[in-house]
């Protein structure tokens, strides 16, 4: 890739467009990170797109495969990337060099909508705002492992990790799953903890349940201290049940003891403590949705393997909100690019070109719902409803269609409401709350399926409840199966047992079998997953040599 000057990268004409659109976006209430635009030709843009929008990623064959797919798609005229923007502070956005000025304006306005969403939506609040630098750090660390252990070995392990990258806790950023032991401040988000103290000369990151990642003498002493704090290397042959149990008592004089500390209460507390001790013997104590974290803490991995797995997990959590808010994010950006273009920056000579390209963005598809279209129309509907007061008990209880159609309380709260929605909702709650019967009918949405008598696709139903249910089902858990670890020492043999919460969503059994293969490579012991197939409880297992499936009672 040839190096070009900054002036070439972002010419003056585009710079003037940027400042104009930025001022209009800010005046309309958008609040975004500083945004840096770069102009790339289609080869450079395909390269960046293959890396997921980042200029530098770790070496892996899938990025080359994606670049080849994008390049051929562009060469054959099947697709064209108009823009790309990264959730970062500052935000980085890329413009295609061959776009005409109208397209560049549209893309810039669209980008500022995305940047506002990244900064203010609740589900992006926990993401790393310096992810461009972090991605480069990940690439450097993995390249070191490639140089040391070989590309084939490292890529094979990355393949295993990538097949499991969706086995994370989708709500883990907002729900505290563990007690104090699992949320110690010394523990970082990627499943590692720091050894030593501020005064120690070695401040390396030590993966959970593993040795330190450097071999210095100071680090070894710090690691020994950490192991002592965690109880490692301590004789634990004494059973918890053999230890005396003495619940806390309030101080009292002898003659007041039966009244201050009643024997019935002390006995009840003793039984509670015994019950908690028994619960702690289960491994894990509760079903673990974050499978990658469990593997980081407990799988017999080498240091470099644990580090790579932590990188895959960190990136999975970073990209998670983008999957959870695809409809809202694209709808929000499209809403604002249409407002800014039609009300502020569009010239008379550019109207036809803008209408042509905008209609292509929000056009319907015969194969799937267009997130741009659905998100845009929902935001417009919310704004209109809250401007006219079409919400609340009075409106919902009105059954006269003419009255509902003419309902207008002139509240003017639409703009305030859509900003509130942008801040607090994700796609699932967005659709569940604001996708109404009236909206479904106006948008002419329906469910289609193949007819039993012919291979042709037919309209199955236009019923509002069925349409909404299908959309919500596709968004629940991002359409993925919900898998949790329920036993890390299954049948006392060190085997791993997972459970699939069925929820009317079947596993793809061929995919499940291959995933168990990769899971067994990390766990080094047989692995099992329980699910439902054809109404029967099934356990699929892999012991490192062959798959087995049996029906459970």
Coordinates of C-alpha atoms in Angstrom, one line a residue:
X1 CA 0.0 0.0 0.0
X2 CA 1.5 3.3 -1.0
X3 CA 1.9 6.0 1.5
X4 CA 0.2 9.3 0.6
X5 CA 0.2 12.7 2.1
X6 CA -2.5 13.8 4.6
X7 CA -3.6 16.4 2.0
X8 CA -4.2 13.6 -0.5
X9 CA -5.9 11.5 2.1
X10 CA -8.5 14.2 2.9
X11 CA -8.7 16.9 0.2
X12 CA -9.9 20.4 1.0
X13 CA -13.2 20.0 -0.7
X14 CA -14.1 17.1 1.6
X15 CA -12.8 18.9 4.6
X16 CA -15.2 21.8 4.0
X17 CA -18.1 19.3 3.7
X18 CA -17.0 17.6 6.9
X19 CA -17.0 20.9 8.9
X20 CA -20.4 21.9 7.5
X21 CA -22.0 18.6 8.2
X22 CA -20.4 18.4 11.7
X23 CA -21.8 21.8 12.6
X24 CA -25.3 20.8 11.4
X25 CA -25.2 17.5 13.3
X26 CA -24.2 19.2 16.5
X27 CA -26.9 21.9 16.1
X28 CA -29.5 19.1 15.8
X29 CA -28.4 17.7 19.2
X30 CA -26.0 14.9 18.2
X31 CA -23.2 14.4 20.7
X32 CA -20.3 12.4 19.1
X33 CA -16.6 11.7 19.6
X34 CA -14.1 13.6 17.4
X35 CA -14.3 12.0 14.0
X36 CA -11.3 11.4 11.6
X37 CA -12.1 10.6 8.0
X38 CA -9.7 8.9 5.6
X39 CA -10.2 8.5 1.8
X40 CA -9.2 5.1 0.4
X41 CA -9.5 3.5 -3.0
X42 CA -11.5 0.3 -3.3
X43 CA -8.5 -2.0 -2.8
X44 CA -7.5 -0.3 0.5
X45 CA -11.1 -0.1 1.7
X46 CA -11.6 -3.8 1.0
X47 CA -8.4 -4.5 3.0
X48 CA -9.7 -2.5 5.9
X49 CA -13.1 -4.1 5.7
X50 CA -11.6 -7.5 5.7
X51 CA -10.0 -6.6 9.0
X52 CA -13.4 -5.6 10.4
X53 CA -12.7 -1.8 9.9
X54 CA -9.3 -1.8 11.7
X55 CA -6.0 -1.0 10.0
X56 CA -4.1 -3.7 11.8
X57 CA -5.2 -7.2 13.1
X58 CA -3.6 -10.4 14.1
X59 CA -2.4 -12.7 11.3
X60 CA -5.0 -15.3 10.4
X61 CA -6.2 -16.9 7.1
X62 CA -9.8 -15.8 7.5
X63 CA -8.9 -12.1 6.9
X64 CA -7.3 -13.0 3.6
X65 CA -10.4 -15.1 2.7
X66 CA -12.7 -12.1 3.5
X67 CA -10.5 -9.8 1.4
X68 CA -10.7 -12.1 -1.6
X69 CA -14.5 -12.3 -1.2
X70 CA -14.9 -8.5 -1.0
X71 CA -12.6 -7.9 -3.9
X72 CA -14.4 -10.3 -6.2
X73 CA -17.8 -9.0 -5.1
X74 CA -16.7 -5.5 -6.0
X75 CA -15.1 -6.6 -9.3
X76 CA -18.3 -8.4 -10.4
X77 CA -20.5 -5.4 -9.4
X78 CA -22.3 -7.3 -6.7
X79 CA -21.6 -5.0 -3.9
X80 CA -19.9 -1.7 -3.0
X81 CA -18.7 -0.4 0.3
X82 CA -19.7 3.2 0.7
X83 CA -18.5 3.8 4.3
X84 CA -17.1 2.3 7.4
X85 CA -16.8 3.7 10.9
X86 CA -15.2 2.3 14.1
X87 CA -16.4 2.6 17.7
X88 CA -13.4 4.4 19.1
X89 CA -12.4 7.7 20.6
X90 CA -11.7 9.4 18.3
X91 CA -14.0 7.6 15.8
X92 CA -12.3 6.6 12.5
X93 CA -14.3 6.6 9.3
X94 CA -13.4 5.7 5.8
X95 CA -14.7 7.2 2.5
X96 CA -14.4 5.5 -0.9
X97 CA -12.3 7.7 -3.2
X98 CA -14.4 7.1 -6.3
X99 CA -17.7 8.3 -4.6
X100 CA -19.2 11.5 -6.1
X101 CA -19.7 14.5 -3.8
X102 CA -23.3 13.6 -3.0
X103 CA -22.3 10.2 -1.8
X104 CA -19.6 11.7 0.4
X105 CA -22.0 14.1 2.0
X106 CA -24.5 11.3 2.7
X107 CA -21.8 9.0 4.1
X108 CA -20.4 11.8 6.4
X109 CA -23.9 12.5 7.7
X110 CA -24.5 8.8 8.3
X111 CA -21.2 8.5 10.1
X112 CA -22.0 11.2 12.6
X113 CA -25.2 9.4 13.4
X114 CA -23.2 6.2 14.1
X115 CA -20.7 8.2 16.2
X116 CA -23.4 9.7 18.3
X117 CA -24.9 6.2 18.9
X118 CA -21.5 4.7 19.8
X119 CA -20.9 7.4 22.4
X120 CA -24.3 7.5 24.0
X121 CA -26.0 4.1 23.8
X122 CA -25.9 2.2 27.1
X123 CA -24.8 -1.1 25.5
X124 CA -21.6 0.5 24.2
X125 CA -20.7 2.1 27.6
X126 CA -18.4 -0.7 28.7
X127 CA -16.5 -1.1 25.4
X128 CA -12.9 -0.1 25.0
X129 CA -12.7 3.4 23.5
X130 CA -9.1 2.9 22.4
X131 CA -9.7 -0.3 20.5
X132 CA -7.7 0.7 17.5
X133 CA -4.6 0.7 19.7
X134 CA -5.7 -2.5 21.5
X135 CA -6.2 -4.3 18.2
X136 CA -2.6 -3.4 17.2
X137 CA -1.4 -4.7 20.6
X138 CA -3.3 -8.0 20.0
X139 CA -1.7 -8.3 16.6
X140 CA 1.8 -7.8 18.1
X141 CA 1.3 -10.3 20.8
X142 CA 0.0 -13.0 18.5
X143 CA 2.7 -12.3 15.9
X144 CA 5.3 -13.0 18.7
X145 CA 3.6 -16.4 19.3
X146 CA 3.7 -17.1 15.5
X147 CA 7.4 -16.3 15.4
X148 CA 8.1 -18.5 18.4
X149 CA 5.7 -21.5 17.9
X150 CA 5.0 -21.4 14.2
X151 CA 2.1 -20.1 12.1
X152 CA 0.4 -23.5 11.7
X153 CA 0.3 -24.2 15.4
X154 CA -0.9 -20.8 16.3
X155 CA -3.5 -20.5 13.5
X156 CA -4.9 -24.0 14.4
X157 CA -5.4 -22.8 18.0
X158 CA -7.0 -19.6 16.9
X159 CA -9.4 -21.6 14.7
X160 CA -10.5 -23.5 17.9
X161 CA -11.0 -20.3 19.8
X162 CA -13.0 -18.6 17.0
X163 CA -15.4 -21.5 16.9
X164 CA -16.2 -20.8 20.5
X165 CA -16.2 -17.0 20.4
X166 CA -20.0 -16.7 20.7
X167 CA -20.0 -18.7 23.9
X168 CA -19.9 -15.6 26.1
X169 CA -22.4 -14.1 28.5
X170 CA -24.5 -11.6 26.5
X171 CA -25.6 -9.8 29.7
X172 CA -22.4 -10.2 31.7
X173 CA -21.5 -6.5 31.4
X174 CA -24.7 -5.5 33.3
X175 CA -25.3 -8.4 35.7
X176 CA -23.0 -9.4 38.5
X177 CA -22.9 -13.2 38.2
X178 CA -20.3 -13.9 40.9
X179 CA -19.6 -13.0 44.5
X180 CA -16.6 -11.1 45.8
X181 CA -14.2 -13.9 44.9
X182 CA -15.1 -13.6 41.2
X183 CA -15.1 -9.8 41.1
X184 CA -11.8 -8.9 42.8
X185 CA -10.4 -5.6 41.6
X186 CA -7.1 -7.2 40.8
X187 CA -8.8 -9.3 38.1
X188 CA -9.1 -7.8 34.7
X189 CA -11.9 -8.2 32.1
X190 CA -10.0 -10.7 30.0
X191 CA -9.7 -13.3 32.7
X192 CA -6.3 -12.4 34.1
X193 CA -5.0 -10.8 37.3
X194 CA -1.9 -8.9 38.2
X195 CA 0.8 -10.4 40.4
X196 CA 2.8 -8.4 42.8
X197 CA 2.2 -4.9 44.1
X198 CA 3.0 -1.4 43.1
X199 CA 6.4 -1.7 44.7
X200 CA 7.3 -4.9 42.9
X201 CA 9.7 -4.6 40.0
X202 CA 7.6 -7.0 37.9
X203 CA 4.0 -6.1 37.0
X204 CA 3.2 -8.8 34.5
X205 CA -0.3 -10.0 33.9
X206 CA -0.8 -13.5 35.2
X207 CA -3.7 -15.6 33.7
X208 CA -6.1 -17.0 36.2
X209 CA -5.1 -20.5 37.5
X210 CA -1.9 -20.4 35.4
X211 CA 1.8 -19.5 35.8
X212 CA 3.1 -16.0 35.2
X213 CA 3.8 -14.9 31.7
X214 CA 7.4 -14.0 32.3
X215 CA 10.3 -15.9 33.9
X216 CA 12.0 -13.2 36.0
X217 CA 13.0 -14.0 39.6
X218 CA 10.9 -11.1 40.9
X219 CA 7.9 -12.4 39.0
X220 CA 8.3 -15.8 40.5
X221 CA 8.3 -14.4 44.0
X222 CA 5.2 -12.3 43.2
X223 CA 3.5 -15.4 41.7
X224 CA 4.3 -17.4 44.8
X225 CA 2.7 -14.6 46.9
X226 CA -0.4 -14.6 44.7
X227 CA -0.7 -18.4 45.0
X228 CA -0.5 -18.0 48.8
X229 CA -3.3 -15.5 48.7
X230 CA -5.4 -17.7 46.5
X231 CA -4.8 -20.7 48.7
X232 CA -2.7 -22.6 46.2
X233 CA 0.0 -24.9 47.5
X234 CA -1.8 -25.1 50.9
X235 CA -2.7 -28.5 52.4
X236 CA -6.5 -28.7 51.9
X237 CA -6.9 -32.3 53.0
X238 CA -9.1 -31.2 55.9
X239 CA -12.7 -31.5 54.7
X240 CA -14.9 -28.4 55.2
X241 CA -17.5 -30.5 57.0
X242 CA -14.9 -31.5 59.6
X243 CA -14.3 -27.9 60.5
X244 CA -16.3 -26.5 63.5
X245 CA -19.1 -24.2 62.6
X246 CA -19.7 -21.3 64.9
X247 CA -22.1 -18.6 63.7
X248 CA -21.5 -15.1 64.8
X249 CA -23.0 -14.2 68.2
X250 CA -23.9 -10.9 69.7
X251 CA -22.0 -10.0 72.9
X252 CA -24.1 -10.5 76.0
X253 CA -23.9 -11.3 79.7
X254 CA -24.4 -14.9 80.7
X255 CA -27.9 -14.6 82.0
X256 CA -29.0 -12.7 78.8
X257 CA -27.4 -15.2 76.3
X258 CA -30.6 -17.3 75.6
X259 CA -32.4 -14.0 74.8
X260 CA -29.7 -12.2 72.8
X261 CA -28.6 -15.3 70.9
X262 CA -31.6 -17.8 70.9
X263 CA -30.5 -21.4 70.4
X264 CA -33.1 -21.8 67.6
X265 CA -31.6 -18.9 65.7
X266 CA -28.0 -20.2 66.2
X267 CA -29.1 -23.7 65.0
X268 CA -30.8 -22.2 61.9
X269 CA -27.7 -20.2 61.0
X270 CA -25.5 -23.3 61.5
X271 CA -27.7 -25.2 59.0
X272 CA -27.5 -22.3 56.5
X273 CA -23.7 -22.3 56.7
X274 CA -23.5 -26.0 56.2
X275 CA -25.8 -25.7 53.1
X276 CA -23.6 -23.0 51.6
X277 CA -20.5 -25.2 52.1
X278 CA -22.2 -28.0 50.3
X279 CA -23.2 -25.7 47.4
X280 CA -19.6 -24.4 47.1
X281 CA -18.4 -28.0 46.3
X282 CA -20.3 -27.9 43.0
X283 CA -18.0 -26.8 40.2
X284 CA -19.0 -24.3 39.0
X285 CA -21.3 -23.1 41.8
X286 CA -23.9 -21.9 39.3
X287 CA -24.4 -22.5 35.6
X288 CA -21.7 -20.4 33.8
X289 CA -22.8 -18.6 30.6
X290 CA -19.4 -17.2 29.9
X291 CA -17.8 -20.4 28.6
X292 CA -14.6 -18.7 27.5
X293 CA -14.0 -17.2 30.9
X294 CA -14.5 -20.7 32.5
X295 CA -11.9 -22.1 30.1
X296 CA -9.5 -19.3 30.8
X297 CA -9.7 -20.0 34.5
X298 CA -9.8 -23.8 34.5
X299 CA -8.7 -25.3 31.2
X300 CA -5.1 -26.8 31.1
X301 CA -3.8 -24.3 28.7
X302 CA -0.3 -23.0 28.1
X303 CA 0.5 -19.4 28.7
X304 CA 0.5 -18.4 25.1
X305 CA -2.8 -20.3 24.5
X306 CA -4.5 -18.6 27.5
X307 CA -3.3 -15.2 26.2
X308 CA -4.8 -15.9 22.7
X309 CA -8.0 -17.1 24.2
X310 CA -8.3 -14.0 26.3
X311 CA -7.7 -11.9 23.2
X312 CA -10.5 -13.7 21.3
X313 CA -12.8 -13.2 24.3
X314 CA -12.0 -9.5 24.7
X315 CA -12.7 -8.8 21.0
X316 CA -16.0 -10.9 21.2
X317 CA -17.2 -8.7 24.0
X318 CA -16.2 -5.5 22.1
X319 CA -18.1 -6.5 19.0
X320 CA -21.1 -7.8 21.0
X321 CA -23.1 -4.5 21.3
X322 CA -22.9 -4.0 17.5
X323 CA -24.8 -7.2 17.0
X324 CA -27.3 -6.3 19.8
X325 CA -28.1 -2.9 18.3
X326 CA -27.8 -3.4 14.5
X327 CA -31.3 -2.3 13.7
X328 CA -31.2 0.7 16.1
X329 CA -27.7 1.8 15.1
X330 CA -28.4 1.7 11.3
X331 CA -31.9 3.2 11.7
X332 CA -30.5 6.1 13.9
X333 CA -27.7 6.9 11.4
X334 CA -30.1 6.7 8.5
X335 CA -32.6 8.9 10.3
X336 CA -30.0 11.6 10.8
X337 CA -28.4 11.4 7.4
X338 CA -31.9 11.9 5.8
X339 CA -32.6 14.9 8.1
X340 CA -29.2 16.6 7.5
X341 CA -29.2 16.0 3.8
X342 CA -32.8 17.1 3.0
X343 CA -32.9 20.0 5.4
X344 CA -29.3 21.3 5.5
X345 CA -26.7 20.5 2.9
X346 CA -28.4 19.1 -0.2
X347 CA -28.3 21.2 -3.3
X348 CA -31.0 21.3 -6.0
X349 CA -28.7 19.6 -8.5
X350 CA -28.0 16.8 -6.1
X351 CA -31.6 15.8 -5.2
X352 CA -32.0 13.0 -7.9
X353 CA -28.6 11.4 -7.1
X354 CA -29.4 11.5 -3.3
X355 CA -32.9 10.1 -3.8
X356 CA -31.5 7.2 -5.9
X357 CA -28.8 6.2 -3.4
X358 CA -31.0 6.8 -0.3
X359 CA -33.7 4.6 -1.8
X360 CA -31.1 1.9 -2.4
X361 CA -30.2 2.1 1.3
X362 CA -33.7 1.7 2.7
X363 CA -35.1 -0.4 -0.1
X364 CA -36.8 -3.7 0.9
X365 CA -35.4 -7.1 0.4
X366 CA -37.1 -10.2 -0.7
X367 CA -34.9 -12.4 1.5
X368 CA -34.8 -10.6 4.8
X369 CA -35.7 -7.5 6.8
X370 CA -33.6 -4.4 6.0
X371 CA -32.3 -3.1 9.3
X372 CA -31.8 0.4 7.8
X373 CA -35.5 0.5 6.7
X374 CA -36.9 -1.1 9.9
X375 CA -34.9 1.1 12.2
X376 CA -35.6 4.3 10.3
X377 CA -39.3 3.8 10.1
X378 CA -39.5 2.9 13.8
X379 CA -37.7 6.0 14.9
X380 CA -39.9 8.1 12.6
X381 CA -43.0 6.4 14.1
X382 CA -41.8 7.0 17.7
X383 CA -41.2 10.6 17.0
X384 CA -44.6 11.0 15.4
X385 CA -46.4 9.2 18.2
X386 CA -44.8 11.2 20.9
X387 CA -45.4 14.4 19.0
X388 CA -49.1 13.6 18.8
X389 CA -49.6 11.9 22.1
X390 CA -50.4 8.5 20.6
X391 CA -49.4 6.5 23.6
X392 CA -50.6 5.8 27.1
X393 CA -53.8 4.2 28.5
X394 CA -56.3 6.5 26.8
X395 CA -54.9 6.0 23.3
X396 CA -54.4 2.2 23.7
X397 CA -58.0 1.8 25.0
X398 CA -59.5 3.7 22.0
X399 CA -61.0 1.2 19.6
X400 CA -62.3 3.6 17.0
X401 CA -59.9 3.6 14.0
X402 CA -61.0 7.0 12.8
X403 CA -60.4 8.6 16.3
X404 CA -57.0 6.9 16.5
X405 CA -56.1 8.1 13.1
X406 CA -56.9 11.7 13.9
X407 CA -55.4 11.6 17.4
X408 CA -53.2 14.6 18.0
X409 CA -52.6 16.2 21.4
X410 CA -49.7 18.3 20.1
X411 CA -47.3 17.3 22.8
X412 CA -44.2 17.9 20.7
X413 CA -42.1 15.4 22.7
X414 CA -41.0 13.3 19.7
X415 CA -37.4 14.5 19.5
X416 CA -36.9 14.1 23.3
X417 CA -38.3 10.5 23.1
X418 CA -36.1 9.3 20.3
X419 CA -33.0 10.5 22.1
X420 CA -34.1 8.7 25.1
X421 CA -34.7 5.5 23.1
X422 CA -31.3 5.8 21.5
X423 CA -29.7 5.9 24.9
X424 CA -31.5 3.1 26.7
X425 CA -32.6 0.4 24.3
X426 CA -31.1 -2.4 22.2
X427 CA -32.7 -4.1 19.2
X428 CA -34.7 -6.7 21.3
X429 CA -36.2 -4.2 23.7
X430 CA -36.6 -1.7 20.9
X431 CA -38.8 -4.0 18.8
X432 CA -40.6 -5.4 21.9
X433 CA -41.6 -1.9 23.1
X434 CA -42.3 0.1 20.0
X435 CA -43.2 -2.4 17.3
X436 CA -47.0 -2.0 17.3
X437 CA -50.0 -3.4 15.4
X438 CA -50.5 -0.1 13.6
X439 CA -46.9 0.0 12.6
X440 CA -46.9 -3.6 11.3
X441 CA -50.0 -2.9 9.3
X442 CA -48.7 0.4 7.7
X443 CA -45.4 -1.3 6.8
X444 CA -47.3 -4.3 5.3
X445 CA -45.1 -6.8 7.0
X446 CA -45.8 -10.6 6.9
X447 CA -44.3 -14.0 7.6
X448 CA -43.5 -16.2 4.6
X449 CA -42.7 -19.9 4.3
X450 CA -42.6 -22.6 1.7
X451 CA -45.8 -24.3 0.8
X452 CA -46.0 -28.0 1.6
X453 CA -47.4 -28.7 -1.8
X454 CA -44.9 -26.7 -3.8
X455 CA -41.3 -25.4 -3.4
X456 CA -42.5 -21.8 -3.9
X457 CA -42.4 -19.3 -1.1
X458 CA -45.8 -18.2 0.1
X459 CA -47.2 -15.6 2.6
X460 CA -47.8 -17.6 5.7
X461 CA -49.5 -15.0 7.8
X462 CA -50.0 -11.3 8.3
X463 CA -51.0 -11.6 11.9
X464 CA -49.3 -9.0 14.0
X465 CA -48.4 -11.4 16.9
X466 CA -46.8 -13.9 14.6
X467 CA -44.8 -11.2 12.7
X468 CA -43.5 -9.7 16.0
X469 CA -42.7 -13.1 17.5
X470 CA -40.6 -14.1 14.5
X471 CA -38.6 -10.8 14.7
X472 CA -38.1 -11.2 18.4
X473 CA -37.0 -14.8 18.1
X474 CA -34.4 -13.8 15.6
X475 CA -33.0 -11.2 17.9
X476 CA -33.1 -13.2 21.2
X477 CA -29.6 -14.2 22.1
X478 CA -28.6 -12.8 18.7
X479 CA -30.2 -15.9 17.2
X480 CA -27.6 -18.1 18.8
X481 CA -28.2 -21.1 21.0
X482 CA -27.9 -20.4 24.7
X483 CA -25.2 -22.7 26.0
X484 CA -24.0 -22.8 29.7
X485 CA -21.5 -24.9 31.6
X486 CA -23.3 -26.8 34.4
X487 CA -20.6 -29.2 35.6
X488 CA -16.8 -29.0 35.2
X489 CA -16.2 -32.3 37.0
X490 CA -19.0 -34.4 35.5
X491 CA -19.4 -37.8 37.2
X492 CA -16.2 -37.0 39.1
X493 CA -14.1 -37.6 36.1
X494 CA -13.0 -34.1 35.2
X495 CA -15.3 -34.1 32.2
X496 CA -17.2 -31.0 31.0
X497 CA -21.0 -30.9 30.8
X498 CA -22.8 -28.1 29.0
X499 CA -26.5 -27.5 28.7
X500 CA -28.5 -26.0 25.9
X501 CA -31.5 -24.0 27.0
X502 CA -33.7 -25.1 24.2
X503 CA -36.4 -22.3 24.1
X504 CA -37.9 -23.7 20.8
X505 CA -34.6 -23.3 19.0
X506 CA -32.9 -26.5 17.9
X507 CA -29.1 -27.0 17.7
X508 CA -27.5 -27.5 14.4
X509 CA -26.2 -30.9 15.2
X510 CA -23.4 -31.0 12.7
X511 CA -22.1 -27.6 14.0
X512 CA -22.5 -28.8 17.6
X513 CA -20.4 -31.9 16.9
X514 CA -17.5 -29.8 15.4
X515 CA -17.7 -27.3 18.3
X516 CA -17.4 -30.2 20.8
X517 CA -14.2 -31.3 19.0
X518 CA -12.7 -27.9 19.4
X519 CA -13.9 -27.6 23.0
X520 CA -12.3 -31.0 23.8
X521 CA -9.0 -29.8 22.4
X522 CA -9.0 -27.0 25.0
X523 CA -10.4 -29.0 27.9
X524 CA -8.3 -32.1 27.2
X525 CA -11.1 -34.4 28.7
X526 CA -14.4 -35.6 27.2
X527 CA -17.1 -33.0 26.8
X528 CA -20.9 -33.3 26.6
X529 CA -23.8 -31.1 25.7
X530 CA -27.5 -31.8 26.7
X531 CA -30.2 -30.6 24.4
X532 CA -33.6 -31.5 22.9
X533 CA -34.1 -33.2 19.6
X534 CA -37.5 -34.2 18.2
X535 CA -38.9 -33.7 21.7
X536 CA -36.4 -36.0 23.4
X537 CA -33.6 -35.2 25.8
X538 CA -30.3 -36.0 24.0
X539 CA -26.7 -35.9 25.2
X540 CA -24.1 -35.4 22.5
X541 CA -20.5 -36.3 23.6
X542 CA -17.0 -36.3 22.2
X543 CA -14.1 -38.0 24.0
X544 CA -11.3 -37.0 21.7
X545 CA -11.8 -40.0 19.3
X546 CA -15.5 -40.3 18.4
X547 CA -18.9 -38.7 18.8
X548 CA -21.6 -40.5 20.9
X549 CA -25.2 -39.6 21.3
X550 CA -27.7 -41.1 23.7
X551 CA -31.2 -40.4 24.9
X552 CA -31.7 -39.2 28.5
X553 CA -34.6 -40.0 30.8

